[in-house]
Each structure stands twice: as structure tokens, then as C-alpha cells.
Tab-separated table of C-alpha atoms in Angstrom:
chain	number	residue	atom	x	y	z
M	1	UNK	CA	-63.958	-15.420	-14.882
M	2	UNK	CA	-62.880	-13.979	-11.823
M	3	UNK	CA	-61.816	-10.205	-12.185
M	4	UNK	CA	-58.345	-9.258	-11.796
M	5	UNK	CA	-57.517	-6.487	-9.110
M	6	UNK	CA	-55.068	-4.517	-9.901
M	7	UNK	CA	-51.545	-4.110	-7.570
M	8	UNK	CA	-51.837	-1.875	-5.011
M	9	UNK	CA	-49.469	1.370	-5.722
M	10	UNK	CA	-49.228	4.371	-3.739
M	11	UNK	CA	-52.600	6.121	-5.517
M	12	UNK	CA	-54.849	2.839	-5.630
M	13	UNK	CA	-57.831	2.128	-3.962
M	14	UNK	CA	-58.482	-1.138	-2.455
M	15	UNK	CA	-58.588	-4.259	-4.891
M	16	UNK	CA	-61.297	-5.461	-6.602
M	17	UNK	CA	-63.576	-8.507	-4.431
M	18	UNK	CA	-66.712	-9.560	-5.969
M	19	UNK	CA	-68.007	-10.592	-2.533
M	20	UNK	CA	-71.531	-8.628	-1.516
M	21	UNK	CA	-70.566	-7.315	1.682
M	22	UNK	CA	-67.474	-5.434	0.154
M	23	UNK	CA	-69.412	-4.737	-3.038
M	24	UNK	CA	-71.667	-2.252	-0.332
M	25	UNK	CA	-68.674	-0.515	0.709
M	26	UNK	CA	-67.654	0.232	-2.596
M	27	UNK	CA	-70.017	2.477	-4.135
M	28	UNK	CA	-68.135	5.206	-5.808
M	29	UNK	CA	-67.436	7.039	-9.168
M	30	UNK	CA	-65.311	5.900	-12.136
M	31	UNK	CA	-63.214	8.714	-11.775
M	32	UNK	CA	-62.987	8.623	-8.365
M	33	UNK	CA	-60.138	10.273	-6.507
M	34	UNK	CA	-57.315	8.573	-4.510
M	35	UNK	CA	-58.098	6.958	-0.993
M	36	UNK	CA	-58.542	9.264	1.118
M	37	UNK	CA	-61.413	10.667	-0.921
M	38	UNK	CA	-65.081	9.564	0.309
M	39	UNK	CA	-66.993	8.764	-2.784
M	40	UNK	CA	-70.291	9.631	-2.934
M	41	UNK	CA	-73.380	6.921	-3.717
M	42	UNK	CA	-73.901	5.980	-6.853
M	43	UNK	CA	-77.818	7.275	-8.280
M	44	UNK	CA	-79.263	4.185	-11.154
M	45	UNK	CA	-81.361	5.736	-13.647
M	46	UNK	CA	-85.363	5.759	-13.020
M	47	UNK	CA	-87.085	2.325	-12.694
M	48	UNK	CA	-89.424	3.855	-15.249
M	49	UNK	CA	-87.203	3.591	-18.281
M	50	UNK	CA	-87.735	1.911	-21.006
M	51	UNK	CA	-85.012	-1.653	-20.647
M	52	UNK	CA	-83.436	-4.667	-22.452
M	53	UNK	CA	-84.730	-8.073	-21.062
M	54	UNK	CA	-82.220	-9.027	-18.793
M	55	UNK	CA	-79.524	-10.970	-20.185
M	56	UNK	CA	-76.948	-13.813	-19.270
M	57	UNK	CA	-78.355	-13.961	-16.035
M	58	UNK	CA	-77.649	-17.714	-15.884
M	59	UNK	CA	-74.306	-19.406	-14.637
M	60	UNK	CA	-73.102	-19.986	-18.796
M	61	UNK	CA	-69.480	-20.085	-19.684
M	62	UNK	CA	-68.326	-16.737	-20.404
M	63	UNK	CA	-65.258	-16.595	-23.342
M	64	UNK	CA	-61.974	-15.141	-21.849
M	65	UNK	CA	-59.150	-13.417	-23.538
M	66	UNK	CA	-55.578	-12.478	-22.550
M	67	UNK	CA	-53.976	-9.957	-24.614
M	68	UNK	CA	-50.345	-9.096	-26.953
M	69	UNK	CA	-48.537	-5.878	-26.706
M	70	UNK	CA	-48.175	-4.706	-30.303
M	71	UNK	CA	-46.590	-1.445	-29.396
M	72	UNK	CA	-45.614	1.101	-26.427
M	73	UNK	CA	-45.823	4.774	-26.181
M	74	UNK	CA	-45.213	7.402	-23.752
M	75	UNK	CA	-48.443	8.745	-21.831
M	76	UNK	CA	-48.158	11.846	-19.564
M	77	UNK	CA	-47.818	9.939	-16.020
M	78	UNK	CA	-49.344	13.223	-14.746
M	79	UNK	CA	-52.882	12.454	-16.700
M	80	UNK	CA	-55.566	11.182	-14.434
M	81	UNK	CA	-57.086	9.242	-17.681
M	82	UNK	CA	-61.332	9.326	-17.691
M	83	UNK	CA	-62.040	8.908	-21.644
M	84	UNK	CA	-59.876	8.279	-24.437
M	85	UNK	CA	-60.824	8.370	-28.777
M	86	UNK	CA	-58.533	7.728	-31.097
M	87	UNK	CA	-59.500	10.200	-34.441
M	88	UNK	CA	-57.815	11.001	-37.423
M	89	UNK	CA	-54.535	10.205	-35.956
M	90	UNK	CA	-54.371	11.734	-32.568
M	91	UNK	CA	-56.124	10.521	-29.193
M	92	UNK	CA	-58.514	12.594	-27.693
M	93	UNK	CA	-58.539	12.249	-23.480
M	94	UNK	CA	-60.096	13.819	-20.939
M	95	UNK	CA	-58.544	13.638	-17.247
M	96	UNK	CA	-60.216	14.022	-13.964
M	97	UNK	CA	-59.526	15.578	-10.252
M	98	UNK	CA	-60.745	18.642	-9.025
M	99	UNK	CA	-58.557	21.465	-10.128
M	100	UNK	CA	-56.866	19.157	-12.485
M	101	UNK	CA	-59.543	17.907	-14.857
M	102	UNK	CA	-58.756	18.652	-18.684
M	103	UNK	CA	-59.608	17.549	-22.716
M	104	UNK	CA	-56.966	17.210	-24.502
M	105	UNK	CA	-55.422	16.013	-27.823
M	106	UNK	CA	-52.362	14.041	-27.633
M	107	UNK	CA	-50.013	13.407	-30.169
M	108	UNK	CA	-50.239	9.539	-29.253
M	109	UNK	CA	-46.845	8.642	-30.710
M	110	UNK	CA	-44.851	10.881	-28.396
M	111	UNK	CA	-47.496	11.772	-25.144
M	112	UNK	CA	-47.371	15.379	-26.705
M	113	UNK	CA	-49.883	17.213	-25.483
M	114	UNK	CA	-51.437	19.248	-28.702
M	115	UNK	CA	-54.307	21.350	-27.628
M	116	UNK	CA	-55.790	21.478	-24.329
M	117	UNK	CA	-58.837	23.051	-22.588
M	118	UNK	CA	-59.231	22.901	-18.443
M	119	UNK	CA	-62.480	22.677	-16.779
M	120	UNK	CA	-63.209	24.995	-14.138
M	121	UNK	CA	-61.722	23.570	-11.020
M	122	UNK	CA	-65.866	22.566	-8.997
M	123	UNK	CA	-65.874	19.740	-11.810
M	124	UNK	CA	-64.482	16.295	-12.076
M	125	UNK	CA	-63.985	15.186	-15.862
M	126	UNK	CA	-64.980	11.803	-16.396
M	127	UNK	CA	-65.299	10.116	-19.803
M	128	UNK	CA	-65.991	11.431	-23.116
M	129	UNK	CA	-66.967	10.670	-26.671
M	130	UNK	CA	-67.119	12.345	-30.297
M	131	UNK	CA	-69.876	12.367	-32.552
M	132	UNK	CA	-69.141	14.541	-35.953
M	133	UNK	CA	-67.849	17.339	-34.672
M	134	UNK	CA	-68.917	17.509	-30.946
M	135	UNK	CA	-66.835	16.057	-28.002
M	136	UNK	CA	-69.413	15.297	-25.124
M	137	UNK	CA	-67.809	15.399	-21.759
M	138	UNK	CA	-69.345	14.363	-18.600
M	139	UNK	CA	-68.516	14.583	-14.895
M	140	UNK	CA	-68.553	12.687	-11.682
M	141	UNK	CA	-71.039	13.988	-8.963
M	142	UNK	CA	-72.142	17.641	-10.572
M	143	UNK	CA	-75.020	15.642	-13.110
M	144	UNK	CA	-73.715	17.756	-15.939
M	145	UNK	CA	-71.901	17.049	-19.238
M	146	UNK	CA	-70.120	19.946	-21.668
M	147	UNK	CA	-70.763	19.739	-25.494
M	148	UNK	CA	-67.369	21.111	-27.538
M	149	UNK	CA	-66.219	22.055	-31.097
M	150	UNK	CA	-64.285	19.404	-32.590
M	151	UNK	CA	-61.024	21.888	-33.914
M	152	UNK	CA	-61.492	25.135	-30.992
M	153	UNK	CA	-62.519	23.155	-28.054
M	154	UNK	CA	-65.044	26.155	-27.484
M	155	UNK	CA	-67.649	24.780	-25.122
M	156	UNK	CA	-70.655	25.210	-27.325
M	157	UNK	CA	-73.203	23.652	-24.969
M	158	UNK	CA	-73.858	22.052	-21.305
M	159	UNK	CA	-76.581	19.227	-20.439
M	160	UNK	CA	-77.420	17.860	-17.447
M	161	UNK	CA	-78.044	14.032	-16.301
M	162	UNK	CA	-79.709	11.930	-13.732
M	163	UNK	CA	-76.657	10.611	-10.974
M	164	UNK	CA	-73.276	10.153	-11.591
M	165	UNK	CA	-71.300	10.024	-14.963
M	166	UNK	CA	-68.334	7.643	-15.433
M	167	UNK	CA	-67.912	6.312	-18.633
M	168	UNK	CA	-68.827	7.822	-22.043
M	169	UNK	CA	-69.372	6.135	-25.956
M	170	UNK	CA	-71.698	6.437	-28.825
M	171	UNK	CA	-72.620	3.352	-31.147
M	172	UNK	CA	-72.472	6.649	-33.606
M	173	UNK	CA	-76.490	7.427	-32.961
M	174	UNK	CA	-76.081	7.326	-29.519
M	175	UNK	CA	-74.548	8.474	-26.427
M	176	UNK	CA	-74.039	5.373	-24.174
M	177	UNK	CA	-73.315	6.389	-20.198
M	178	UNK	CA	-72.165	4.680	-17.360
M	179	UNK	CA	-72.804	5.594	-13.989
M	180	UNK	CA	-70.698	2.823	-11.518
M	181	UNK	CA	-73.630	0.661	-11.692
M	182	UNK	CA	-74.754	-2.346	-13.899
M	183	UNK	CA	-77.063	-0.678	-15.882
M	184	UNK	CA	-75.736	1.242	-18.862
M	185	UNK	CA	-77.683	4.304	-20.827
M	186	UNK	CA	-78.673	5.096	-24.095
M	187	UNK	CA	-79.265	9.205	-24.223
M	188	UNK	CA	-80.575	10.921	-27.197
M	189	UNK	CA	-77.209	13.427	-28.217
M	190	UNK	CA	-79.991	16.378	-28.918
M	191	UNK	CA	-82.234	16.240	-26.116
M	192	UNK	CA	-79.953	13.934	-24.004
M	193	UNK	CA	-83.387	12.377	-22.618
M	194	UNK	CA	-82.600	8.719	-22.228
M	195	UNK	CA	-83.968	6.674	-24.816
M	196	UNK	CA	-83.246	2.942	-23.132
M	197	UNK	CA	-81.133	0.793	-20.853
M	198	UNK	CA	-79.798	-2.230	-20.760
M	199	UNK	CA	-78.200	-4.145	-17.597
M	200	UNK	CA	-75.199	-6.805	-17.207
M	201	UNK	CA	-74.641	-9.674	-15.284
M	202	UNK	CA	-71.783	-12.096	-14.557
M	203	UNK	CA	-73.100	-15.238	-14.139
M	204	UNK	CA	-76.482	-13.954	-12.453
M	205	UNK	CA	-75.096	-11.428	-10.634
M	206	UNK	CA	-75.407	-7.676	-11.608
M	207	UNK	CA	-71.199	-6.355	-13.047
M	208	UNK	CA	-71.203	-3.552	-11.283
M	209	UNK	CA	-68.637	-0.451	-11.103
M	210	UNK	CA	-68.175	-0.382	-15.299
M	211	UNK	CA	-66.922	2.462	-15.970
M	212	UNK	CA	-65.123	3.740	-19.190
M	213	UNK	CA	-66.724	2.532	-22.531
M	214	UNK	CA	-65.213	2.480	-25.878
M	215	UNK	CA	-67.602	1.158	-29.117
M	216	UNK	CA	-65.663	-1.799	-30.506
M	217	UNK	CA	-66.861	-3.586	-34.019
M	218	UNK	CA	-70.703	-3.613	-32.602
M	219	UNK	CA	-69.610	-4.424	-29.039
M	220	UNK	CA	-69.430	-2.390	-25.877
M	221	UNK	CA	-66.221	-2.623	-24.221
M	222	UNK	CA	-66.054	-1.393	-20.194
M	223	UNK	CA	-63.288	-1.802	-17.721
M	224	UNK	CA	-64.386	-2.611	-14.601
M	225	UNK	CA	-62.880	0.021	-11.926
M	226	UNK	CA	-60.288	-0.719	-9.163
M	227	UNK	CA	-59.560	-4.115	-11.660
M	228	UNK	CA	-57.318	-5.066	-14.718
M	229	UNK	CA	-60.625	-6.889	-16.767
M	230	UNK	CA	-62.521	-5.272	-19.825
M	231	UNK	CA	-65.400	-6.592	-20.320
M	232	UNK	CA	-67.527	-6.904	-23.735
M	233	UNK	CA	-70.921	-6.401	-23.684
M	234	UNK	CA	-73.918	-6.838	-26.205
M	235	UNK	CA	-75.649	-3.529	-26.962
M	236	UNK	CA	-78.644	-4.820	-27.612
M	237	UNK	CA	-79.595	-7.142	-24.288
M	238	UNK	CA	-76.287	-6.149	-22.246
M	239	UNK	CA	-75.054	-9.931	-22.580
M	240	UNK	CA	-71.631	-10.573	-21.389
M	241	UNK	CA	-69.654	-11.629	-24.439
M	242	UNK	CA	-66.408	-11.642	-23.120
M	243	UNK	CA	-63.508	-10.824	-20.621
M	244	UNK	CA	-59.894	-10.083	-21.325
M	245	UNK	CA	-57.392	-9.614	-18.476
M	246	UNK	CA	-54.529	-7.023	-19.266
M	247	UNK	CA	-52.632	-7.968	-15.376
M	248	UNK	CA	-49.060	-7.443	-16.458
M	249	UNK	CA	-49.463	-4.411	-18.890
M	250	UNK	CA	-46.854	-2.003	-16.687
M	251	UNK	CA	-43.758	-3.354	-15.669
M	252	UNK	CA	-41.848	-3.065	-12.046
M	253	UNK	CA	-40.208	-0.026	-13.334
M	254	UNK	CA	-43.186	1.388	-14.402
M	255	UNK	CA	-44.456	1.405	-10.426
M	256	UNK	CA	-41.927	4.030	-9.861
M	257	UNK	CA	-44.814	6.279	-11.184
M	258	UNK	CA	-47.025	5.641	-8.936
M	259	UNK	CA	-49.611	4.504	-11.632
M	260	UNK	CA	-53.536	4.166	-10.722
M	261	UNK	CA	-55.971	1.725	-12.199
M	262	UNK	CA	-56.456	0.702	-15.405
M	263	UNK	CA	-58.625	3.507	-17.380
M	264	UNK	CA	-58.377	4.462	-21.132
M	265	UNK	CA	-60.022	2.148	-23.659
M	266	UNK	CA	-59.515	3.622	-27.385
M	267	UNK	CA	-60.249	1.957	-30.841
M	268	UNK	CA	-59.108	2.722	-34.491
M	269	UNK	CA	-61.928	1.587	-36.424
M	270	UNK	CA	-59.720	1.521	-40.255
M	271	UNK	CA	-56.614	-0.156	-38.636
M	272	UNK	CA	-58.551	-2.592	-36.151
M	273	UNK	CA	-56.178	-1.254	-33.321
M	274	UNK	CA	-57.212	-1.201	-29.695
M	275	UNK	CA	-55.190	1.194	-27.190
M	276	UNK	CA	-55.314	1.009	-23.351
M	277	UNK	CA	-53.673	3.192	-20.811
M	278	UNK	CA	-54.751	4.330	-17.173
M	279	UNK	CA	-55.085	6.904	-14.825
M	280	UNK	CA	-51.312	8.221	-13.715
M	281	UNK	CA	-49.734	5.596	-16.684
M	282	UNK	CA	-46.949	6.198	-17.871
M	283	UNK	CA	-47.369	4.389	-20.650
M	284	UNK	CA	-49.864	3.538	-24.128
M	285	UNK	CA	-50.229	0.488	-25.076
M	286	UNK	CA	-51.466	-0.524	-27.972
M	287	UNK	CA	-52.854	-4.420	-27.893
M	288	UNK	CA	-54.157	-7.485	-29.866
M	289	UNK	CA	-56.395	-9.966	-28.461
M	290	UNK	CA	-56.238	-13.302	-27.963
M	291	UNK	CA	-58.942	-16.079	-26.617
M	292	UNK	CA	-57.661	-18.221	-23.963
């Protein structure tokens, strides 16, 4: 399936072409700043670590899916959206820009922000996970990530990484990290050493730019930056298992915003509920889906 880019409002970058001269231009971060912003080159982990066999490398049908709005919410159109977890009843998000960047708990019914906690203005949140009682946050370009308390938001610990961070999500024993590439890591949550890799193709050719992750019933789900496709993705050998376009999620009057790309990917594990947002949305949406 051919990805969807999405229309191009006042904040967007360029649309999405999976032709490989314009895939060398594009090298960039998943949180990645408006366009006038020069994004810096994207760093793949060591050649050295340990991998999946590559996977779905050959031109084989991939299963598509198009998607039904269940229901809307309000979303703070001022929230440059990196991560998003949906917990005992609230959403956790963290939002991105220098000077701007943020976790947060949000009262997902009404956009009310709870709790906050800002992150010194040299860092550019990206995307985030829990695990028990820890949120891990990463960042774009400054290769480190912030451990906090689940109830104070007290920073309790900082790691550092190899490269950029985009996306964040844990199969629950693991922290899984993307970096704008099309190789995806497994990291120890201790040590944060990286314990394995695995890489994804679209019919042979490495899916590049995936960038936030949410952990959905065994599956690895990834929007694909600058476009309107999430993508599902074995764990195991990085297999492409699926694509679902959400094109048409904000209406005319939603443009009026000035909304970015797609960016928010959260899942309610008891209720089977998926929600989706993006950066600058001024909307929640939460969505079924349904195979073409």
C-alpha cells in the first residue's frame, strides 16, 4: 500500500514520497520541528547488535485497513504530541519543541490538562512509555531519556542512548525505540543496553521514518512521519502485518488550527480501544478498525 501524505497546513513539512532520491533529503527526527527547522541525520544503532532475520523483504500482499470514528474529544491544539498512554483512565503525553516540550496527564474526556512537568528548554521531548511506575521519556538529538515517578512526576533518573530518539513502547519487559530509521530497538529498562533489533520492510524496501510506537495485542503499531498510515509490525522478525490509513480524521474546520502530522497512537488494553491524535490536533479520536 502506498502511504498516505498528509495535507499540507501551515506547520507541515513536505508530504510523504517513497521515491529514493527524496527519501535522502528527508532524514530527520520524529519530533521534528516545523519547516524551517534543519533536521539533523538520523544515527542507526551499531552493526554489531544482536538482529531479527530480516523479514517480508519480498513483494507479498500486505493486509490494509481503513478505520471508524467511535468517538471525538477535545485535545489541546497547542500540544506538539510525541507519545501518548492511555492508564487507569487518563492519557499520559509528552509534547516536543524546544522551550515547549512537556509530560503531562490529560483528562482525555475534556483535553484537561491534570498534572504537568516541563523539560528544561535545551531538550526536545519525543515519545514515551510506562512500565509499573516509571514513565521513560526520550528526546530528539541530545541521546538522553528521563526516568519519572508514576504519581509526582519527580525525575528519578536520566539514561543516555546511541542517535536519535523518536518513538517510545514497551511489550511490558521491554523498552522498544525508534530512531527515524527502519530498524527498531529493544533496550533493557535497567541498564538500557540494547538487547536486540529487528528491521522492516515494505515490499523489499527498508519503512523508514517510523516514529511513535504504541504495543497493541502482541503487535507493534508505528506511524510513519510526515504521512496519515500506521503501520503494524511483528515484534519478533519486524514483519509488516498491516497498514491502516486514517486520511480524513480532521475535518476542513479543523484546518483552522493549523494542525501538524499525524502523531499520538494510544491503546486501552481492558476496553480494546485505540486513540489517535497529532501534533497541534485539535482533536482525540478514538477509532475501530476495519480491513479493506
Amino acid at each position: 500500500m502506498a502511504l498516505v501524505a498528509s495535507p499540507p497546513p501551515t506547520l507541515r513539512l513536505s508530504g510523504a514520497v517513497f521515491l529514493p532520491a527524496l527519501l535522502a533529503l528527508l532524514v530527520g527526527c520524529g519530533g521534528k520541528p516545523p519547516a524551517t527547522a534543519t533536521p539533523g541525520v538520523s544515527t542507526p544503532p551499531p552493526a554489531a547488535l544482536p538482529s531479527a532475520p530480516v523479514a517480508n523483504t519480498a513483494a507479498a500482499p500486505v493486509p490494509e485497513y481503513t478505520y471508524q470514528v467511535v468517538s471525538t474529544f477535545p485535545h489541546d491544539p497547542a500540544a506538539f504530541t510525541q507519545g501518548l498512554v492511555y492508564l487507569k483512565g487518563v492519557l499520559f503525553e509528552t509534547t516536543g519543541l524546544n522551550g515547549r516540550s512537556s509530560l503531562r496527564r490529560v483528562e482525555y474526556q475534556t483535553g484537561r490538562v491534570l498534572q504537568k512537568s516541563d523539560l528544561p528548554s535545551q531538550y526536545f521531548g519525543e515519545g514515551m512509555t510506562i512500565i509499573g511506575d516509571r514513565i521513560f521519556q526520550i528526546t530528539w538529538q541530545n541521546q538522553k531519556g528521563f526516568v519519572y515517578n508514576l504519581a509526582s512526576f519527580a525525575v528519578e533518573k536520566e539514561f543516555t542512548y546511541a542517535g536519535e530518539g523518536w518513538g517510545l513502547t514497551t511489550d511490558g519487559q521491554a523498552l522498544i525505540l525508534s530512531d527515524g530509521t527502519h530498524t527498531l530497538r529493544f533496550l533493557d529498562p535497567t541498564t538500557f543496553t540494547v538487547l536486540r533489533t529487528i528491521s522492516v520492510f515494505d515490499r523489499g524496501r527498508p519503512l523508514r521514518r517510523l516514529n511513535e510506537l504504541e504495543y497493541v495485542k502482541g503487535e507493534i503499531y508505528a506511524n510513519v512521519w510526515q504521512t496519515n498510515t500506521v503501520v503494524r509490525i511483528d515484534p519478533t522478525s519486524g514483519q509488516l502485518l498491516g497498514t491502516v490509513d486514517f486520511s480524513g480524521l480532521l475535518s476542513p474546520d479543523d484546518y483552522r488550527h493549523h494542525p501538524d502530522v499525524l502523531n499520538g497512537i494510544a491503546y486501552e488494553a481492558s476496553g480494546d480501544r485505540l486513540f489517535i491524535t497529532g501534533k497541534l490536533w485539535p482533536k482525540l479520536f478514538e477509532v475501530r478498525l476495519k480491513p479493506l
